[in-house]
Amino acid sequence: MKITHDRRDVERFVIDADIEVDVLHLDVVMRAPSAPIVCVVDARHMLDDLRNPAPLSDTAAAGDPDGDVGGRARRAVTLLEAASLICLVRWERAETAELSLLMALASHLAPRARVRLSRGPAEDLQALAGSSPHGDESTTLERSGWVHALNDEHDPYMTDPRVSTLRYERLRPFHPTRLTCALDEIDSGRHGTVMRSAGFCRLATRAGILARWDQVGSAMWIDPQDASMEASLTAQDLALTGIDLIHRTIMSTLDAALLSDAELEAGPAGWARFDDPLPEWPRVTDDSVPRDPPI
């Protein structure tokens, strides 16, 4: 299709991709890492989509991430985070306060995206006319709100008093058993609703390996990320976005999962004796760990 941009006709190819498509792979398919992505969100179901415990596929083979609990929620948040433009549809019957919350949440998840109430596909696409036909210079991963937060660049255009993002940085590793308890406590909702958290973490029982922290709704993934020496200076660096968050108590809950002074002094040999209820990782070496692009 063609739309007018600065009095010139600019070619834009529209690809319709549903939730089954991994938007992070579109960079490769389209050979355009900064291509604009429009995410259409049903305002009536946005929060439910981000808390959906269903897998992407009920028939996925063992070990296939498409069969993970919360797979659909994970894909939904990925689509939001990668978007250049987020359009809310079926918003007309929503209360003003609800729309403010939804639009602020979308803006926290994708700070560089334009967030608008849709008035039809033609106007939605026209909203891209003020941008480059190739999008901004950031890749889809770099558009994520959690990446902005870890880079101290998180400044969402739309805000709401009930929506916030906090950054959690600590140098000590987590005790895996106490971390499991902390996650259950945070998921209880007593400290607000954490809709999305992501970043990097380190477990005492798996010393030497930096892990990727990836949570949406009640689904959680902690996967090996980097076993190199360059990653050894990072321990806990997380961004948490949610509704009615009580920052102080969330921070103290996570702090309670860190190693104590005595545990820290025991060193890796002592840490190896800790109980570890978290899912096992495959044997990891520096060359075997998948890595995301640098942020």
CSV table of C-alpha atoms in Angstrom, one decimal:
chain,number,residue,atom,x,y,z
A,1,MET,CA,0.0,0.0,0.0
A,2,LYS,CA,1.0,3.6,-0.2
A,3,ILE,CA,0.6,6.5,2.2
A,4,THR,CA,1.6,10.1,1.9
A,5,HIS,CA,4.7,11.1,3.8
A,6,ASP,CA,6.2,14.6,3.6
A,7,ARG,CA,4.5,15.1,0.2
A,8,ARG,CA,6.1,12.0,-1.2
A,9,ASP,CA,4.7,8.5,-1.8
A,10,VAL,CA,6.4,6.0,0.4
A,11,GLU,CA,6.0,2.3,-0.1
A,12,ARG,CA,4.9,0.4,3.0
A,13,PHE,CA,4.4,-3.4,3.0
A,14,VAL,CA,1.9,-4.5,5.5
A,15,ILE,CA,2.4,-8.0,7.0
A,16,ASP,CA,-0.5,-9.4,9.1
A,17,ALA,CA,1.1,-11.5,11.9
A,18,ASP,CA,-1.0,-13.1,14.6
A,19,ILE,CA,0.1,-14.1,18.1
A,20,GLU,CA,1.6,-17.3,16.8
A,21,VAL,CA,4.4,-15.3,15.1
A,22,ASP,CA,7.5,-14.6,17.0
A,23,VAL,CA,7.9,-10.9,16.3
A,24,LEU,CA,11.6,-10.9,17.2
A,25,HIS,CA,12.2,-13.1,14.2
A,26,LEU,CA,10.5,-10.6,11.8
A,27,ASP,CA,13.8,-8.7,11.8
A,28,VAL,CA,15.4,-11.6,9.9
A,29,VAL,CA,12.4,-12.4,7.7
A,30,MET,CA,11.9,-8.8,6.6
A,31,ARG,CA,15.6,-8.0,6.5
A,32,ALA,CA,14.7,-4.7,8.2
A,33,PRO,CA,15.7,-4.7,11.9
A,34,SER,CA,14.0,-1.3,12.5
A,35,ALA,CA,10.8,-1.9,10.5
A,36,PRO,CA,7.7,-0.3,12.1
A,37,ILE,CA,5.4,-2.8,13.8
A,38,VAL,CA,1.8,-2.0,14.5
A,39,CYS,CA,0.3,-3.9,17.5
A,40,VAL,CA,-3.5,-4.0,17.6
A,41,VAL,CA,-4.9,-4.6,21.1
A,42,ASP,CA,-8.4,-5.3,22.2
A,43,ALA,CA,-8.9,-3.0,25.2
A,44,ARG,CA,-11.4,-5.3,26.7
A,45,HIS,CA,-8.9,-8.2,27.0
A,46,MET,CA,-5.5,-6.5,27.2
A,47,LEU,CA,-4.9,-7.3,30.9
A,48,ASP,CA,-6.3,-10.8,30.5
A,49,ASP,CA,-4.0,-11.4,27.6
A,50,LEU,CA,-1.0,-10.4,29.7
A,51,ARG,CA,-2.1,-12.9,32.4
A,52,ASN,CA,-3.1,-15.7,30.1
A,53,PRO,CA,-1.6,-19.0,31.4
A,54,ALA,CA,-2.3,-20.9,28.2
A,55,PRO,CA,0.6,-22.3,26.1
A,56,LEU,CA,1.0,-21.2,22.5
A,57,SER,CA,0.4,-24.8,21.4
A,58,ASP,CA,-1.4,-27.7,23.2
A,59,THR,CA,0.4,-30.2,21.0
A,60,ALA,CA,4.0,-28.9,21.4
A,61,ALA,CA,6.6,-31.6,21.9
A,62,ALA,CA,8.4,-31.8,25.3
A,63,GLY,CA,11.0,-29.1,25.6
A,64,ASP,CA,9.3,-26.9,22.9
A,65,PRO,CA,8.8,-23.4,24.4
A,66,ASP,CA,5.5,-23.2,22.6
A,67,GLY,CA,4.2,-25.6,25.2
A,68,ASP,CA,5.2,-23.5,28.2
A,69,VAL,CA,2.6,-22.4,30.7
A,70,GLY,CA,2.1,-18.7,30.0
A,71,GLY,CA,3.3,-18.9,26.4
A,72,ARG,CA,0.5,-16.8,25.1
A,73,ALA,CA,1.0,-14.1,27.6
A,74,ARG,CA,4.7,-14.1,26.8
A,75,ARG,CA,4.0,-13.7,23.1
A,76,ALA,CA,1.5,-11.0,23.8
A,77,VAL,CA,3.9,-8.9,25.8
A,78,THR,CA,6.6,-9.4,23.2
A,79,LEU,CA,4.3,-8.0,20.5
A,80,LEU,CA,3.6,-5.0,22.6
A,81,GLU,CA,7.2,-4.3,23.5
A,82,ALA,CA,8.3,-4.6,19.9
A,83,ALA,CA,5.6,-2.2,18.5
A,84,SER,CA,6.2,1.2,16.9
A,85,LEU,CA,2.5,1.9,17.1
A,86,ILE,CA,0.0,0.4,19.6
A,87,CYS,CA,-3.7,0.8,18.6
A,88,LEU,CA,-6.4,0.0,21.1
A,89,VAL,CA,-9.6,-1.2,19.5
A,90,ARG,CA,-13.1,-1.7,21.1
A,91,TRP,CA,-12.3,0.9,23.7
A,92,GLU,CA,-15.5,2.9,23.4
A,93,ARG,CA,-17.3,1.4,26.4
A,94,ALA,CA,-14.3,1.6,28.7
A,95,GLU,CA,-14.2,4.1,31.5
A,96,THR,CA,-11.8,7.0,31.2
A,97,ALA,CA,-9.7,5.7,34.2
A,98,GLU,CA,-9.4,2.3,32.6
A,99,LEU,CA,-8.3,3.7,29.3
A,100,SER,CA,-5.7,5.8,31.1
A,101,LEU,CA,-4.3,2.8,32.9
A,102,LEU,CA,-4.2,0.6,29.7
A,103,MET,CA,-2.5,3.3,27.6
A,104,ALA,CA,0.0,4.0,30.3
A,105,LEU,CA,0.8,0.3,30.7
A,106,ALA,CA,1.3,0.0,27.0
A,107,SER,CA,3.6,3.0,27.1
A,108,HIS,CA,5.6,1.6,30.0
A,109,LEU,CA,6.1,-1.6,28.1
A,110,ALA,CA,7.1,0.2,24.8
A,111,PRO,CA,8.2,3.7,25.7
A,112,ARG,CA,9.1,4.6,22.1
A,113,ALA,CA,5.8,3.4,20.6
A,114,ARG,CA,2.9,5.7,19.8
A,115,VAL,CA,-0.2,4.6,21.7
A,116,ARG,CA,-3.6,5.6,20.4
A,117,LEU,CA,-7.2,4.8,20.5
A,118,SER,CA,-8.1,3.3,17.1
A,119,ARG,CA,-10.6,5.0,14.9
A,120,GLY,CA,-10.1,2.6,12.0
A,121,PRO,CA,-7.2,1.0,10.1
A,122,ALA,CA,-6.8,3.9,7.7
A,123,GLU,CA,-6.2,6.4,10.5
A,124,ASP,CA,-4.0,3.9,12.4
A,125,LEU,CA,-1.7,3.5,9.4
A,126,GLN,CA,-1.8,7.2,8.7
A,127,ALA,CA,-0.4,7.6,12.2
A,128,LEU,CA,2.9,6.1,10.9
A,129,ALA,CA,3.1,8.8,8.3
A,130,GLY,CA,5.2,11.1,10.5
A,131,SER,CA,7.9,8.4,10.9
A,132,SER,CA,10.5,7.0,8.6
A,133,PRO,CA,9.2,4.2,6.3
A,134,HIS,CA,11.9,2.1,7.9
A,135,GLY,CA,10.9,2.9,11.5
A,136,ASP,CA,13.4,4.3,14.1
A,137,GLU,CA,17.0,3.1,14.4
A,138,SER,CA,16.2,0.7,17.2
A,139,THR,CA,15.8,-3.0,16.8
A,140,THR,CA,12.6,-4.7,18.1
A,141,LEU,CA,14.4,-5.9,21.3
A,142,GLU,CA,15.8,-2.4,22.0
A,143,ARG,CA,12.3,-1.0,22.0
A,144,SER,CA,11.3,-2.9,25.1
A,145,GLY,CA,10.5,-0.9,28.2
A,146,TRP,CA,12.7,-3.2,30.4
A,147,VAL,CA,15.7,-2.5,28.1
A,148,HIS,CA,15.1,1.2,28.5
A,149,ALA,CA,14.8,0.8,32.3
A,150,LEU,CA,18.1,-1.1,32.5
A,151,ASN,CA,19.8,1.6,30.5
A,152,ASP,CA,18.3,4.3,32.7
A,153,GLU,CA,16.4,5.7,29.7
A,154,HIS,CA,12.8,4.7,30.7
A,155,ASP,CA,10.6,7.7,30.0
A,156,PRO,CA,7.1,6.6,28.9
A,157,TYR,CA,5.1,9.3,27.1
A,158,MET,CA,1.9,8.3,28.7
A,159,THR,CA,1.6,7.9,32.4
A,160,ASP,CA,-1.0,7.0,35.0
A,161,PRO,CA,-0.7,7.2,38.8
A,162,ARG,CA,-1.4,3.5,39.1
A,163,VAL,CA,1.2,2.3,36.6
A,164,SER,CA,4.9,2.3,37.4
A,165,THR,CA,8.3,0.7,36.5
A,166,LEU,CA,11.0,0.1,39.0
A,167,ARG,CA,14.6,-1.1,38.6
A,168,TYR,CA,16.2,-3.6,41.0
A,169,GLU,CA,20.0,-3.8,41.1
A,170,ARG,CA,22.0,-5.9,43.5
A,171,LEU,CA,25.5,-7.4,43.4
A,172,ARG,CA,24.7,-10.5,45.6
A,173,PRO,CA,23.4,-13.8,44.1
A,174,PHE,CA,19.9,-15.1,44.9
A,175,HIS,CA,19.4,-18.1,47.1
A,176,PRO,CA,17.2,-20.3,44.9
A,177,THR,CA,14.9,-21.5,47.6
A,178,ARG,CA,14.3,-18.1,49.0
A,179,LEU,CA,13.9,-16.7,45.5
A,180,THR,CA,11.1,-19.2,44.9
A,181,CYS,CA,9.3,-17.9,48.1
A,182,ALA,CA,9.9,-14.3,47.0
A,183,LEU,CA,8.3,-14.9,43.6
A,184,ASP,CA,5.3,-16.5,45.2
A,185,GLU,CA,5.0,-13.5,47.6
A,186,ILE,CA,5.2,-11.0,44.7
A,187,ASP,CA,2.7,-13.0,42.7
A,188,SER,CA,0.2,-12.9,45.6
A,189,GLY,CA,-0.7,-9.4,44.7
A,190,ARG,CA,-0.2,-8.0,48.2
A,191,HIS,CA,2.4,-5.6,46.8
A,192,GLY,CA,0.5,-4.6,43.7
A,193,THR,CA,0.3,-6.5,40.4
A,194,VAL,CA,3.5,-7.1,38.5
A,195,MET,CA,2.5,-7.5,34.9
A,196,ARG,CA,5.9,-7.7,33.5
A,197,SER,CA,9.5,-8.1,34.7
A,198,ALA,CA,12.6,-8.8,32.8
A,199,GLY,CA,16.4,-8.5,33.0
A,200,PHE,CA,19.3,-10.5,34.2
A,201,CYS,CA,19.9,-12.4,37.4
A,202,ARG,CA,22.4,-14.8,39.1
A,203,LEU,CA,21.7,-17.8,41.2
A,204,ALA,CA,24.2,-18.9,43.9
A,205,THR,CA,23.8,-22.6,43.0
A,206,ARG,CA,24.7,-21.9,39.4
A,207,ALA,CA,27.7,-19.7,39.9
A,208,GLY,CA,29.4,-18.3,36.9
A,209,ILE,CA,26.3,-18.2,34.7
A,210,LEU,CA,24.3,-15.0,34.1
A,211,ALA,CA,20.6,-15.9,33.6
A,212,ARG,CA,17.8,-14.1,31.7
A,213,TRP,CA,14.8,-13.3,33.9
A,214,ASP,CA,11.6,-13.2,31.9
A,215,GLN,CA,8.2,-12.9,33.6
A,216,VAL,CA,4.7,-12.0,32.5
A,217,GLY,CA,1.6,-12.5,34.5
A,218,SER,CA,2.1,-15.5,36.7
A,219,ALA,CA,4.5,-17.2,34.2
A,220,MET,CA,8.2,-17.1,34.9
A,221,TRP,CA,11.3,-18.2,33.0
A,222,ILE,CA,14.9,-18.1,34.3
A,223,ASP,CA,17.2,-19.4,31.6
A,224,PRO,CA,21.0,-19.5,31.2
A,225,GLN,CA,22.2,-16.5,29.2
A,226,ASP,CA,25.9,-15.9,29.4
A,227,ALA,CA,28.8,-17.8,31.0
A,228,SER,CA,31.6,-15.5,29.9
A,229,MET,CA,34.0,-13.5,32.0
A,230,GLU,CA,32.5,-10.3,30.7
A,231,ALA,CA,29.2,-11.1,32.3
A,232,SER,CA,30.7,-11.8,35.7
A,233,LEU,CA,30.2,-8.2,37.0
A,234,THR,CA,26.4,-8.4,36.6
A,235,ALA,CA,24.3,-10.0,39.3
A,236,GLN,CA,20.7,-8.8,39.7
A,237,ASP,CA,19.5,-6.2,37.2
A,238,LEU,CA,15.7,-6.3,36.8
A,239,ALA,CA,13.0,-4.0,35.6
A,240,LEU,CA,9.5,-4.6,37.0
A,241,THR,CA,6.3,-2.9,35.5
A,242,GLY,CA,2.9,-3.2,37.0
A,243,ILE,CA,-0.2,-1.7,38.6
A,244,ASP,CA,-0.4,-0.3,42.1
A,245,LEU,CA,3.1,-1.5,42.8
A,246,ILE,CA,4.5,-0.9,46.3
A,247,HIS,CA,8.1,-0.4,45.4
A,248,ARG,CA,9.5,-0.5,48.9
A,249,THR,CA,8.0,-3.9,49.8
A,250,ILE,CA,8.8,-5.5,46.4
A,251,MET,CA,12.4,-4.4,46.9
A,252,SER,CA,12.5,-5.8,50.4
A,253,THR,CA,10.9,-9.1,49.3
A,254,LEU,CA,13.6,-9.6,46.6
A,255,ASP,CA,16.3,-8.5,49.1
A,256,ALA,CA,15.2,-11.3,51.5
A,257,ALA,CA,16.1,-13.8,48.7
A,258,LEU,CA,19.7,-12.6,48.4
A,259,LEU,CA,22.6,-14.3,50.2
A,260,SER,CA,23.3,-13.3,53.7
A,261,ASP,CA,26.8,-12.2,54.8
A,262,ALA,CA,27.5,-15.6,56.2
A,263,GLU,CA,26.3,-17.4,53.1
A,264,LEU,CA,28.3,-15.0,50.9
A,265,GLU,CA,31.5,-15.9,52.7
A,266,ALA,CA,30.9,-19.6,52.2
A,267,GLY,CA,31.7,-19.1,48.5
A,268,PRO,CA,30.7,-21.2,45.5
A,269,ALA,CA,31.7,-24.4,47.2
A,270,GLY,CA,29.3,-23.7,50.0
A,271,TRP,CA,26.6,-22.4,47.7
A,272,ALA,CA,26.6,-25.7,45.8
A,273,ARG,CA,25.1,-27.4,48.8
A,274,PHE,CA,22.0,-25.2,48.9
A,275,ASP,CA,18.6,-26.7,48.0
A,276,ASP,CA,17.6,-25.6,44.5
A,277,PRO,CA,14.0,-26.2,43.6
A,278,LEU,CA,14.2,-24.3,40.3
A,279,PRO,CA,14.1,-26.2,37.0
A,280,GLU,CA,17.4,-27.7,35.9
A,281,TRP,CA,19.4,-26.2,33.1
A,282,PRO,CA,21.2,-28.2,30.4
A,283,ARG,CA,25.0,-28.3,30.9
A,284,VAL,CA,26.2,-24.8,30.1
A,285,THR,CA,29.5,-23.6,28.7
A,286,ASP,CA,30.6,-20.3,27.4
A,287,ASP,CA,30.0,-21.4,23.8
A,288,SER,CA,26.7,-23.2,24.4
A,289,VAL,CA,24.7,-20.4,26.0
A,290,PRO,CA,22.3,-18.5,23.6
A,291,ARG,CA,22.7,-14.8,23.9
A,292,ASP,CA,20.5,-11.8,23.1
A,293,PRO,CA,21.9,-8.9,21.1
A,294,PRO,CA,23.6,-6.3,23.4
A,295,ILE,CA,21.4,-3.7,24.9
